[in-house]
Each structure stands twice: as C-alpha cells, then as structure tokens.
mmCIF file of C-alpha atoms in Angstrom:
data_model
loop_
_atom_site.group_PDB
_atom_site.id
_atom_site.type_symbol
_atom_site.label_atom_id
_atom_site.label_comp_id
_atom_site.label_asym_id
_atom_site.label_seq_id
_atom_site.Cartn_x
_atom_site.Cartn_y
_atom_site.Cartn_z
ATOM 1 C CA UNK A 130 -58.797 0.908 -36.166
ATOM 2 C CA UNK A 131 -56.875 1.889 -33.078
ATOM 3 C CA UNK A 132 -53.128 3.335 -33.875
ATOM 4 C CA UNK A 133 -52.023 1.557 -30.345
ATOM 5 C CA UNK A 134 -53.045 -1.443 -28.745
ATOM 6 C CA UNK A 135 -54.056 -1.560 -25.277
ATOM 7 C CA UNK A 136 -55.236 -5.153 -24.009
ATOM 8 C CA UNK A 137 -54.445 -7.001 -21.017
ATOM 9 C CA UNK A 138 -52.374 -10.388 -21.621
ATOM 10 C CA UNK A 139 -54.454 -13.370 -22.981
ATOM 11 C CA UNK A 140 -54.422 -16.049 -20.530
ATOM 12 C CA UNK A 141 -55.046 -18.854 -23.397
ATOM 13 C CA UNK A 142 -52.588 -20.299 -25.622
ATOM 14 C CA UNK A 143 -51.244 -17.891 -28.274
ATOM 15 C CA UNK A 144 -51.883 -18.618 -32.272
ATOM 16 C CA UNK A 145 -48.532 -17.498 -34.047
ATOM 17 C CA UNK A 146 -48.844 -14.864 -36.827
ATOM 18 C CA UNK A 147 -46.324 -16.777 -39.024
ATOM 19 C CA UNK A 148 -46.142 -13.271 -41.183
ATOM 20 C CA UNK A 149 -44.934 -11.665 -37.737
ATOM 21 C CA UNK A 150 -42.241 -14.435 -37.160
ATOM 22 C CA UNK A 151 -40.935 -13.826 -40.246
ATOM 23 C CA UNK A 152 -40.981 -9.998 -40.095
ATOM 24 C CA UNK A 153 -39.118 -10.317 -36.504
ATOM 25 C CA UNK A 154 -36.379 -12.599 -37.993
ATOM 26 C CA UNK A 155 -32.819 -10.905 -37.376
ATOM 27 C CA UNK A 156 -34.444 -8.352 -34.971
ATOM 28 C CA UNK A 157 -32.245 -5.748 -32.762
ATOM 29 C CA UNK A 158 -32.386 -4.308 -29.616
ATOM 30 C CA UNK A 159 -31.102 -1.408 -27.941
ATOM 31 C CA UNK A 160 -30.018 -0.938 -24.501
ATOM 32 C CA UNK A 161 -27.660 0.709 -22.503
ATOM 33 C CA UNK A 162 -25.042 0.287 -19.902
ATOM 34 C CA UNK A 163 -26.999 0.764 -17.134
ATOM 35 C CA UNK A 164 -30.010 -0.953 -18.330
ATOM 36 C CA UNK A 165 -27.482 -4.277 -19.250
ATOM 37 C CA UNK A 166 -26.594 -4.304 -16.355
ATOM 38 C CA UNK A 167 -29.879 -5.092 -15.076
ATOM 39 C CA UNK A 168 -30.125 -8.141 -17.242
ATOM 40 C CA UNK A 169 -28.267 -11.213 -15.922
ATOM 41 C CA UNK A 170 -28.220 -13.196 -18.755
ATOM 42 C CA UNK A 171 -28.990 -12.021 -22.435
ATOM 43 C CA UNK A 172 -28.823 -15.682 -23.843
ATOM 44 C CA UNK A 173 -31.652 -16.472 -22.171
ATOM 45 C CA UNK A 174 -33.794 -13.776 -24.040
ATOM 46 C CA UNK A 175 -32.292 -12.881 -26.948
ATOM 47 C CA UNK A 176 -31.196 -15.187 -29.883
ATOM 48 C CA UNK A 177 -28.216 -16.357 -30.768
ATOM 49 C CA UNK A 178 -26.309 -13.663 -32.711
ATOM 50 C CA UNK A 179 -28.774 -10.554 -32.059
ATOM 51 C CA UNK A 180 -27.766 -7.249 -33.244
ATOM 52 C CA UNK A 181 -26.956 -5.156 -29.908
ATOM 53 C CA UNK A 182 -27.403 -1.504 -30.182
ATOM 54 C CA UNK A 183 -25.247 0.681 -27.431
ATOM 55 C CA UNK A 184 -27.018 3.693 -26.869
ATOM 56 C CA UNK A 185 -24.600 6.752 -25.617
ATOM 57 C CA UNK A 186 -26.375 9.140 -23.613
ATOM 58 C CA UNK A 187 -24.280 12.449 -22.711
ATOM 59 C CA UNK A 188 -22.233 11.660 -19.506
ATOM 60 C CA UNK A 189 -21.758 8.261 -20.001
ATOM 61 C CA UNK A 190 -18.025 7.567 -19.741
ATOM 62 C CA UNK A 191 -16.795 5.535 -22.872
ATOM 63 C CA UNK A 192 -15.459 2.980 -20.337
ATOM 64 C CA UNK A 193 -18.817 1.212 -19.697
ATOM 65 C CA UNK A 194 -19.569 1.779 -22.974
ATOM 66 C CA UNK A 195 -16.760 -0.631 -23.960
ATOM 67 C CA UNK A 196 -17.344 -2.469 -21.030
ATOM 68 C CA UNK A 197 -20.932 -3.100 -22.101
ATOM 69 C CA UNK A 198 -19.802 -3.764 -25.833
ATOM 70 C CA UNK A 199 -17.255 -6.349 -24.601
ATOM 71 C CA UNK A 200 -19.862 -8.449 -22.264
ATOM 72 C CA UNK A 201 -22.416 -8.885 -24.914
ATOM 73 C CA UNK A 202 -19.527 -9.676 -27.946
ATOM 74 C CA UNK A 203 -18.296 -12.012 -25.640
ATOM 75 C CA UNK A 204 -21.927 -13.517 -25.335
ATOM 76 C CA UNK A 205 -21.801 -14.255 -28.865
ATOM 77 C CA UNK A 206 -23.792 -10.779 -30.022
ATOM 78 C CA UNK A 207 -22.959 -8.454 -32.849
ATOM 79 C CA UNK A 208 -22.314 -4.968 -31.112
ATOM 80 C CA UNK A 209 -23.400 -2.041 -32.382
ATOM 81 C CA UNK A 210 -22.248 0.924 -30.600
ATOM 82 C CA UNK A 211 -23.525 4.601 -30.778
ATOM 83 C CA UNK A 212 -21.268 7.164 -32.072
ATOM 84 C CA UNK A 213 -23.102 10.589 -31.155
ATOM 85 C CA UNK A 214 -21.111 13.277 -33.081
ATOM 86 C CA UNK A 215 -22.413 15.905 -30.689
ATOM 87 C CA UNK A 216 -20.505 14.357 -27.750
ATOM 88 C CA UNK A 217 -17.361 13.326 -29.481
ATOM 89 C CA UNK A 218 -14.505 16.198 -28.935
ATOM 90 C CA UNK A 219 -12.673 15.793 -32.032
ATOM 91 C CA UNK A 220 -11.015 13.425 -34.172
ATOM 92 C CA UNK A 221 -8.663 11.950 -31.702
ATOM 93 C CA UNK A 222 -11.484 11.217 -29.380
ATOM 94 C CA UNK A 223 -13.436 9.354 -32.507
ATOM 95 C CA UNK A 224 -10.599 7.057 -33.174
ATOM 96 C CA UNK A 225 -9.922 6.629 -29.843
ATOM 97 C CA UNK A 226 -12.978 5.313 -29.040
ATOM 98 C CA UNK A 227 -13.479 2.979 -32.222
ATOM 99 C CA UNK A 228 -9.540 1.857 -31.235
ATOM 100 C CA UNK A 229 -11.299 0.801 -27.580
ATOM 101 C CA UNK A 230 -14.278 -0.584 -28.788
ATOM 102 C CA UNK A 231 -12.035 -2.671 -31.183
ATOM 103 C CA UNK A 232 -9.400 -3.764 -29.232
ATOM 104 C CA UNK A 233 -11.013 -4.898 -26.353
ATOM 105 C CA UNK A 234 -14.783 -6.227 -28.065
ATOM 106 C CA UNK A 235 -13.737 -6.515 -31.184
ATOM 107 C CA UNK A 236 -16.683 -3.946 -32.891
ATOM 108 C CA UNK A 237 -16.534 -3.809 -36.592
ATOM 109 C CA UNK A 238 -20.413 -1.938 -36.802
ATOM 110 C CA UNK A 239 -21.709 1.115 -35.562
ATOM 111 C CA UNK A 240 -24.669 3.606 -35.331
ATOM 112 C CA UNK A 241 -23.831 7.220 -36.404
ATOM 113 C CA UNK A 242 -25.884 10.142 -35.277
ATOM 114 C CA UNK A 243 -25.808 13.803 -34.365
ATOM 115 C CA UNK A 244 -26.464 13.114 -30.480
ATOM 116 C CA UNK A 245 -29.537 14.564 -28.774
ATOM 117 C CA UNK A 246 -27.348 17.469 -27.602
ATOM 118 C CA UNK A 247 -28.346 20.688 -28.436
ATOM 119 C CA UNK A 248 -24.845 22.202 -28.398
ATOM 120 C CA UNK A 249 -22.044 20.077 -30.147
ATOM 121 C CA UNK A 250 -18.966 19.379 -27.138
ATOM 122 C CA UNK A 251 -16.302 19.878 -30.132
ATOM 123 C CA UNK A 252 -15.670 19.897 -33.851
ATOM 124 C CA UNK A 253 -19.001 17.351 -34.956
ATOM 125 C CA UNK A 254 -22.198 17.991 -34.971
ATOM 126 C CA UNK A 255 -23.532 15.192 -37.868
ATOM 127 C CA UNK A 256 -23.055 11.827 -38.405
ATOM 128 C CA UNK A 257 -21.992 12.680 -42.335
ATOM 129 C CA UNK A 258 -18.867 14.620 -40.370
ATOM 130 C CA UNK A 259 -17.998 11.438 -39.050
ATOM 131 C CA UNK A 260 -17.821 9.218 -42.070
ATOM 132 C CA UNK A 261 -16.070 12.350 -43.634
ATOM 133 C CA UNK A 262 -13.377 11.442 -41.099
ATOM 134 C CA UNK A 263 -12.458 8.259 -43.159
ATOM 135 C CA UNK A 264 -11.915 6.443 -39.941
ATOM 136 C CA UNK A 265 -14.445 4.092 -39.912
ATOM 137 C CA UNK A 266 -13.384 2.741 -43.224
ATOM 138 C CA UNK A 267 -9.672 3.003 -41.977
ATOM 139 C CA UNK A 268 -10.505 0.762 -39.241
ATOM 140 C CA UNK A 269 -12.486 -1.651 -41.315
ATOM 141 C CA UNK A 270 -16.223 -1.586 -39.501
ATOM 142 C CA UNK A 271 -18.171 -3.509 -42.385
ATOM 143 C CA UNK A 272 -21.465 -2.016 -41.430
ATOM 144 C CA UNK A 273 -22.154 1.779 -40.672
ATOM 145 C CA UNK A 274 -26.439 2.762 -39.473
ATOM 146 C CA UNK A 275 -27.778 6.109 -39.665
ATOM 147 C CA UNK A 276 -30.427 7.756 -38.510
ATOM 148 C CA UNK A 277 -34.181 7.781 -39.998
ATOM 149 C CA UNK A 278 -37.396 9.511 -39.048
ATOM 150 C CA UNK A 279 -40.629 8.627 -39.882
ATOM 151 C CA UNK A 280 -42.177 11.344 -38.273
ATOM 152 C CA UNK A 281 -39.644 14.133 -39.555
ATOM 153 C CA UNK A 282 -37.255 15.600 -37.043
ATOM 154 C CA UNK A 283 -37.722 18.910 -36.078
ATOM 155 C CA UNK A 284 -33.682 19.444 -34.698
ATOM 156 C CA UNK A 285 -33.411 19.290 -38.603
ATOM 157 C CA UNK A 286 -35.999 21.056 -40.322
ATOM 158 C CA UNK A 287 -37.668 23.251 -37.737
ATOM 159 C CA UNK A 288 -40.306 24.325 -40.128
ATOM 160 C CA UNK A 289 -41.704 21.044 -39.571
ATOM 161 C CA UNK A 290 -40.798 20.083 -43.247
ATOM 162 C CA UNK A 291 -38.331 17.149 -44.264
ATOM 163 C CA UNK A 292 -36.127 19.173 -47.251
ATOM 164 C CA UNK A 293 -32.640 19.137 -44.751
ATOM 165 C CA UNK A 294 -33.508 15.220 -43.549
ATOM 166 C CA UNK A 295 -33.994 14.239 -47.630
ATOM 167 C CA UNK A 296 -30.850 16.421 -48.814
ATOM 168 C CA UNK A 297 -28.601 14.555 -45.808
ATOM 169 C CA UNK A 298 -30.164 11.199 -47.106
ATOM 170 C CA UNK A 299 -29.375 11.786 -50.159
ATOM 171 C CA UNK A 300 -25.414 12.283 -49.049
ATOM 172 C CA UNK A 301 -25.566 9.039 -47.163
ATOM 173 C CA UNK A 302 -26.923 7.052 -50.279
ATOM 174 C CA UNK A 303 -24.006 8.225 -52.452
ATOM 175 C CA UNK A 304 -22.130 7.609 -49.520
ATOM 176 C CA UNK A 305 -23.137 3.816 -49.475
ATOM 177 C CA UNK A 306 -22.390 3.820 -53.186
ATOM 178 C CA UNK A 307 -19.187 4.312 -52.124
ATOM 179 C CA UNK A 308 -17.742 2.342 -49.250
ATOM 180 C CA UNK A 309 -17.627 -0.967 -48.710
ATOM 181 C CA UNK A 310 -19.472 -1.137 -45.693
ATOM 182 C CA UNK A 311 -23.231 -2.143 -45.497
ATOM 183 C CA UNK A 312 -25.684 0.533 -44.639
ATOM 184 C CA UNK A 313 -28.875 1.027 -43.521
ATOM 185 C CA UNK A 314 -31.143 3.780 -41.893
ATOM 186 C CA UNK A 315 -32.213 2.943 -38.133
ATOM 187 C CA UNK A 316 -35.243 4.892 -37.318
ATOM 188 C CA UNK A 317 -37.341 6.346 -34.335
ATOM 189 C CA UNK A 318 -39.535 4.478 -32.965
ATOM 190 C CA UNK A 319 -43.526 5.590 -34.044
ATOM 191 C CA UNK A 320 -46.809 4.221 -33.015
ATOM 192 C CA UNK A 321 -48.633 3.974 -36.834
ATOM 193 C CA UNK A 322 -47.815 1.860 -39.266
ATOM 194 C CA UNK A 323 -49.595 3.705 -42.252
ATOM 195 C CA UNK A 324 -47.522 6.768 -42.346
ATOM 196 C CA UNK A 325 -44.264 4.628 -41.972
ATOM 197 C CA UNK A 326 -45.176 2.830 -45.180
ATOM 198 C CA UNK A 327 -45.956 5.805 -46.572
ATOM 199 C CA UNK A 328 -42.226 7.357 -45.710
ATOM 200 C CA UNK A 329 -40.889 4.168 -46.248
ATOM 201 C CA UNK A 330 -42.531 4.151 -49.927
ATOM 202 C CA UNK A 331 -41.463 7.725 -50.022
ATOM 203 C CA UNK A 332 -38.097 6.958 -49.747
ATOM 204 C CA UNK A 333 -37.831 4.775 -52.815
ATOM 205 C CA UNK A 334 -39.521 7.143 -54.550
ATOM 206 C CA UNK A 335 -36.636 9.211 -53.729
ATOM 207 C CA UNK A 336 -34.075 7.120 -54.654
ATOM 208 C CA UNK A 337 -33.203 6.227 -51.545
ATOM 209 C CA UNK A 338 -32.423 2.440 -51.171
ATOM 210 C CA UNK A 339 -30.865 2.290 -47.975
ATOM 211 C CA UNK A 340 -32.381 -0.914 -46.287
ATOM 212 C CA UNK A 341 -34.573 0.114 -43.567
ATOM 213 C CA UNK A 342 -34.581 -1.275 -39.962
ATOM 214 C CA UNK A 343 -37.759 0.220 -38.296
ATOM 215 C CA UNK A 344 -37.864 1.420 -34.632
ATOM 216 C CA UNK A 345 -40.713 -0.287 -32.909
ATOM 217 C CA UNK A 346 -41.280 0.563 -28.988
ATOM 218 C CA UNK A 347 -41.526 -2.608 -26.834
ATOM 219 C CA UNK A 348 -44.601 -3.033 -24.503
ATOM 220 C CA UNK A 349 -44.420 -0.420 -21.958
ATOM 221 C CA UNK A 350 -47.092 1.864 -19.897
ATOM 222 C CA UNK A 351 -48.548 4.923 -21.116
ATOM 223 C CA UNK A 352 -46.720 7.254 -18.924
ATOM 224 C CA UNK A 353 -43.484 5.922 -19.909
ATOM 225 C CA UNK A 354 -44.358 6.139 -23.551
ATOM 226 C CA UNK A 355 -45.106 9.441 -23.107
ATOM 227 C CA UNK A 356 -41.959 10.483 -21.365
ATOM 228 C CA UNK A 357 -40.145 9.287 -24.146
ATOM 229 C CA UNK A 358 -41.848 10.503 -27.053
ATOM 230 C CA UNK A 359 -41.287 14.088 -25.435
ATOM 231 C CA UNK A 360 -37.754 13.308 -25.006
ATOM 232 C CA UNK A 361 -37.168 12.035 -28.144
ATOM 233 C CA UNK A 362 -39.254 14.720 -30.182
ATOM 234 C CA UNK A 363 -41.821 12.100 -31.204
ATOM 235 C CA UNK A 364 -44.518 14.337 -32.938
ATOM 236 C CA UNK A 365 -47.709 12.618 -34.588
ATOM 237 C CA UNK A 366 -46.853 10.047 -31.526
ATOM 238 C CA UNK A 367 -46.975 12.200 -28.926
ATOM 239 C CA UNK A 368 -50.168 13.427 -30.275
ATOM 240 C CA UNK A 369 -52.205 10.044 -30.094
ATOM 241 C CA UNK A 370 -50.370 9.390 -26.633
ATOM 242 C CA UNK A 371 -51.287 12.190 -25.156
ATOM 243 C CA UNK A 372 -55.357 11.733 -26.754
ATOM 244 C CA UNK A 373 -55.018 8.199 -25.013
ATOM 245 C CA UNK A 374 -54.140 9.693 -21.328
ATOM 246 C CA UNK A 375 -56.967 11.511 -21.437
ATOM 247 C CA UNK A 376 -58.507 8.524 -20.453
ATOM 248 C CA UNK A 377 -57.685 7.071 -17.292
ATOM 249 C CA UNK A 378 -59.753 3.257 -17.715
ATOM 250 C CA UNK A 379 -56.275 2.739 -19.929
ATOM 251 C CA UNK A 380 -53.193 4.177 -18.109
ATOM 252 C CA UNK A 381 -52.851 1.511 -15.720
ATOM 253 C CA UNK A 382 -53.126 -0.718 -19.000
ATOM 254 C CA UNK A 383 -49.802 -1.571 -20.797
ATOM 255 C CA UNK A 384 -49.137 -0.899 -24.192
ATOM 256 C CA UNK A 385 -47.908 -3.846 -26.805
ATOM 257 C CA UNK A 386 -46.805 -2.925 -30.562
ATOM 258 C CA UNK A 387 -48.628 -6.165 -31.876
ATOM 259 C CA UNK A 388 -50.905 -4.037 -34.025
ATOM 260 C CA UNK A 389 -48.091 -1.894 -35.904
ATOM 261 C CA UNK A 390 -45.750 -4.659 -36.100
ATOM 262 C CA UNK A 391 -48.388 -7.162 -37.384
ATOM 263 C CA UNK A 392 -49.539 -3.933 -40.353
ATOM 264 C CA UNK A 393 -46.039 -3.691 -41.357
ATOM 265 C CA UNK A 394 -45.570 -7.772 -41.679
ATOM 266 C CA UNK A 395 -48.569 -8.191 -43.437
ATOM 267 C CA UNK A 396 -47.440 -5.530 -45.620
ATOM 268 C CA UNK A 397 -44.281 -6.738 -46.042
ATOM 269 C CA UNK A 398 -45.962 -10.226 -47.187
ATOM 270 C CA UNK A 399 -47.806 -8.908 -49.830
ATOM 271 C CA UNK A 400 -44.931 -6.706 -50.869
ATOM 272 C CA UNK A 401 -41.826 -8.651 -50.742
ATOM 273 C CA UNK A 402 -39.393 -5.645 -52.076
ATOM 274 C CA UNK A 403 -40.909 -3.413 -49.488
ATOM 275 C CA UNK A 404 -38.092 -1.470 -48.157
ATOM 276 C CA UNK A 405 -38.176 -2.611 -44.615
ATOM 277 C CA UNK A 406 -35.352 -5.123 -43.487
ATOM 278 C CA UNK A 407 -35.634 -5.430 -40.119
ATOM 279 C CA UNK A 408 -37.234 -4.676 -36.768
ATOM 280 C CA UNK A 409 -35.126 -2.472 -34.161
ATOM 281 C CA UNK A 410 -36.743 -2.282 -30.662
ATOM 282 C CA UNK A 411 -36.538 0.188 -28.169
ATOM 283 C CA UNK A 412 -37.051 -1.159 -25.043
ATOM 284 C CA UNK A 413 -39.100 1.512 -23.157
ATOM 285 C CA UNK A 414 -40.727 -0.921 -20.873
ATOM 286 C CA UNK A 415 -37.305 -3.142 -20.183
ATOM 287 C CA UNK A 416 -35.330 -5.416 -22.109
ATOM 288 C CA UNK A 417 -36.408 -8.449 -20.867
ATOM 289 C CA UNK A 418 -40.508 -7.385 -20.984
ATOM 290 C CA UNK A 419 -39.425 -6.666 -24.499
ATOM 291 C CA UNK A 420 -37.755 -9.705 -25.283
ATOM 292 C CA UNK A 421 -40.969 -11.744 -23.341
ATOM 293 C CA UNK A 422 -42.912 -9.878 -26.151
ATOM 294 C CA UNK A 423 -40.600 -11.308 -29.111
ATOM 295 C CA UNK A 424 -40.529 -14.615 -27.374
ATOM 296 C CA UNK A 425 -44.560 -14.851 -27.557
ATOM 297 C CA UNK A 426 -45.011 -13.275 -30.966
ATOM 298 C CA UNK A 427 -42.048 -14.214 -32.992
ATOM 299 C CA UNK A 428 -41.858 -18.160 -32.758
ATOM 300 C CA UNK A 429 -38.436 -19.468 -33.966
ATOM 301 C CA UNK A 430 -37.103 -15.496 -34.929
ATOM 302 C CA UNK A 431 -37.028 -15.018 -31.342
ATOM 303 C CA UNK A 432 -36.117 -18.243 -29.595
ATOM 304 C CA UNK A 433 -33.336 -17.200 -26.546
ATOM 305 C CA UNK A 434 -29.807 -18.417 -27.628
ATOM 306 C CA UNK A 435 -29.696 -20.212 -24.455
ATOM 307 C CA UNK A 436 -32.546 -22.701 -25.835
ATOM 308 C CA UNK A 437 -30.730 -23.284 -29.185
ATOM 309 C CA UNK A 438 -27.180 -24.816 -27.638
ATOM 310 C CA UNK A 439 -26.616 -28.551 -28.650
#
C-alpha cells in the first residue's frame, strides 16, 4: 500500500468514512500571523470553537502574535499560542508575553517547545525550563502542549536514537501528575501511519499517558512537502518524499492525507483506548485548502462555524 496518496479530486459525490468524522472531531489547526492574515473569515472554514495553534517563527514580533491571538479569540476560537523557549530572553520576557496574550485575548493554553533555533537568544533552551518557571501555573493557563515526534528528533538525540526525547517525556508526565493543567503531546507531522501507532503504542508501553494529538499535513504539492520536511527535520518522511519526486507523472499532482488519517481512524475504531485524542493539522498547502479537505472528509466534525449559527 502506498505511504502517501496522490489522486486527483473525484468529481462524483463523496461517501463519508463515518470512522474519519469521528477521528476529526475537535480537530486543530495551526497557522500563523501572516498566513491569518490571508484568511478573511475563519468561521466560514473552521468550526465553531476550533483549537487555534500560533506558530512563532524567530523574528516575528510578539505584537502580531497577540494581535493574531486576539482576532481569532474574538471569533469565538480557543488560542493556543507558541511559546519557543529558544527565542524567549528570559523570564521577564516569558511573563510578559503570557501577561499580553492574556490581557488583551484572554489565552489560558499554550504550546511549549524548544524553538527551531539552533542557538538559544537567552536563559531557555527547553520547554521543561519553562514550566520550571511556575508562571504558567501562576497565571492560571488550564492546558499546557508539548512537543512529540514520531519520527525521533535528531536536535535531541543526534545519534538518531530516542533515549534524551523518552527521559524529557518522562519529566513532562510527572509533570502532568502534578499541575492542574491538562496536557498533551502535539507532534510533527509524518506521512505513515504504521510507525505512528507503533510510537504511539510505544509510549504506553512507557508509561507515558499523555493524550496524543497527532500532526497530520494538509493536502499540499510535493515540492512544498518536501521543503518542509527538510525544514522541519522530517526523517523517514523525507525519505519517501524524496523516492516520490523521482517521478515527475506525480509532482504536478497534489498530495491529500486521506490514507494516514483514514489508518489511524480505523485504528482508533477498533481500539477505543488507543492513545490518540485528536488530529492537529499543519497546513502546508494553506489553511483554507486544508480546511476544504476537513470540510469533504469530516462531515459534521468539520462543519464551518459560520453554517452552525441559529
């Protein structure tokens, strides 16, 4: 069986997977500031209440950051901001910015990672540093995400093992056993859904019963999957990309994640305590191609908020 799915759009009316609607219930998205603002209205492709993810990328000034965070709140979204503990200065700057984010969008959830930086800007340089700060729980966010990778992550454990990823998610699970906050583990997006059962099962095997919310890549072309999956240290990924733009009959042809997504709900069917929560898209190919995507495959989990006002 193919790992992606290359097809051109069916022209005929779709049959629902009623397994995939209910694996795409409560979905998030992530976008950021510049790619919201391309988007003139996200209740008419997102439901009512979807989790928002804010991505931070290095040089973006917090200012549209909250600016961003305080359009889609105000649209009736739960916000979810990045906190990338590479790019945060010091303490003062952390509470700063959860003070902003708070007082003007009222943001009570965030995403904690180390940052894609290579060399931290001040005193962080993990997301555990940050919730060592206490301010999160000072402030009273009620949900904290960290990261997750299917695929390993080589900025961690360079020897391409996973010993540093599984020590660090060990901290966060006590962690969680200790706040009041809800956790979960946000992952990277990958391509296969056999080896992200098999990390997911891993995992529990581990002891490790964060909830997870898997990162799934919205339909997008080959070239841009590609571009990503280098910048974001995609590995196995990269590999079947890469086999795939060896043939040109398919570059021109876009990508969907209907295959993985419909492994991992029929998986999730059969095994009902399977450790997979949610589905968190990346939007590679643009929010609102992404959210078209939802809208054909996920029946009422992905009906626009817009279309659900009495």
């Amino acid at each position: 069986m193919a790992l992606l799915n290359f097809k051109k759009r069916d022209e005929g009316v779709r049959t629902l997977d009623p397994k995939i609607e209910a694996f795409l219930q409560d979905y998030s998205i992530e976008v950021m500031p510049r790619t919201a603002e391309k988007v003139e209205d996200f209740r008419e492709i997102l439901p009512e209440g979807t989790r928002v993810y804010i991505a931070h990328i290095e040089g973006t000034p917090i200012t549209d950051m909250v600016a961003t965070a305080k359009r889609l709140a105000a649209d009736g979204f739960n916000v979810m901001p990045h906190f990338p503990a590479r790019i945060i200065k010091d303490a003062a700057t952390l509470g700063d910015w959860i003070a902003r984010y708070q007082g003007e969008a009222n943001v009570r959830q965030a995403l904690l990672l180390a940052g894609g930086v290579a060399q931290p800007h001040g005193d962080f340089h993990s997301s555990m540093q940050l919730m060592e700060t206490g301010l999160f729980d000072k402030a009273g966010f009620d949900r904290l995400h960290v990261a997750g990778h299917p695929e390993g992550n080589r900025d961690i454990d360079p020897d391409g093992g996973d010993a540093a990823v599984m020590d660090a998610l060990r901290w966060k699970q006590a962690f969680a056993e200790r706040t009041d906050a809800q956790m979960a583990l946000a992952t990277q997006f990958a391509f296969d859904a056999d080896p992200i059962i098999a990390w997911a099962d891993r995992l529990a095997a581990e002891g490790i019963s964060l909830p997870i919310h898997i990162g799934i890549a919205g339909p997008a072309k080959l070239q841009t999957l590609i571009k990503f999956a280098i910048a974001c240290g995609v590995g196995p990924s990269l590999k079947v990309l890469q086999k795939r733009a060896m043939d040109v009959s398919k570059l021109l042809l876009p990508y969907e994640p209907t295959e993985v997504v419909a492994k991992l709900a029929a998986h999730k069917a059969a095994n009902p305590d399977f450790n997979i929560e949610r589905v968190h898209f990346f939007p590679l190919g643009g929010i609102k191609t992404n959210a078209q995507w939802a809208i054909e495959n996920g029946g009422r989990a992905a009906v626009p908020a817009a279309q659900t006002q009495g």
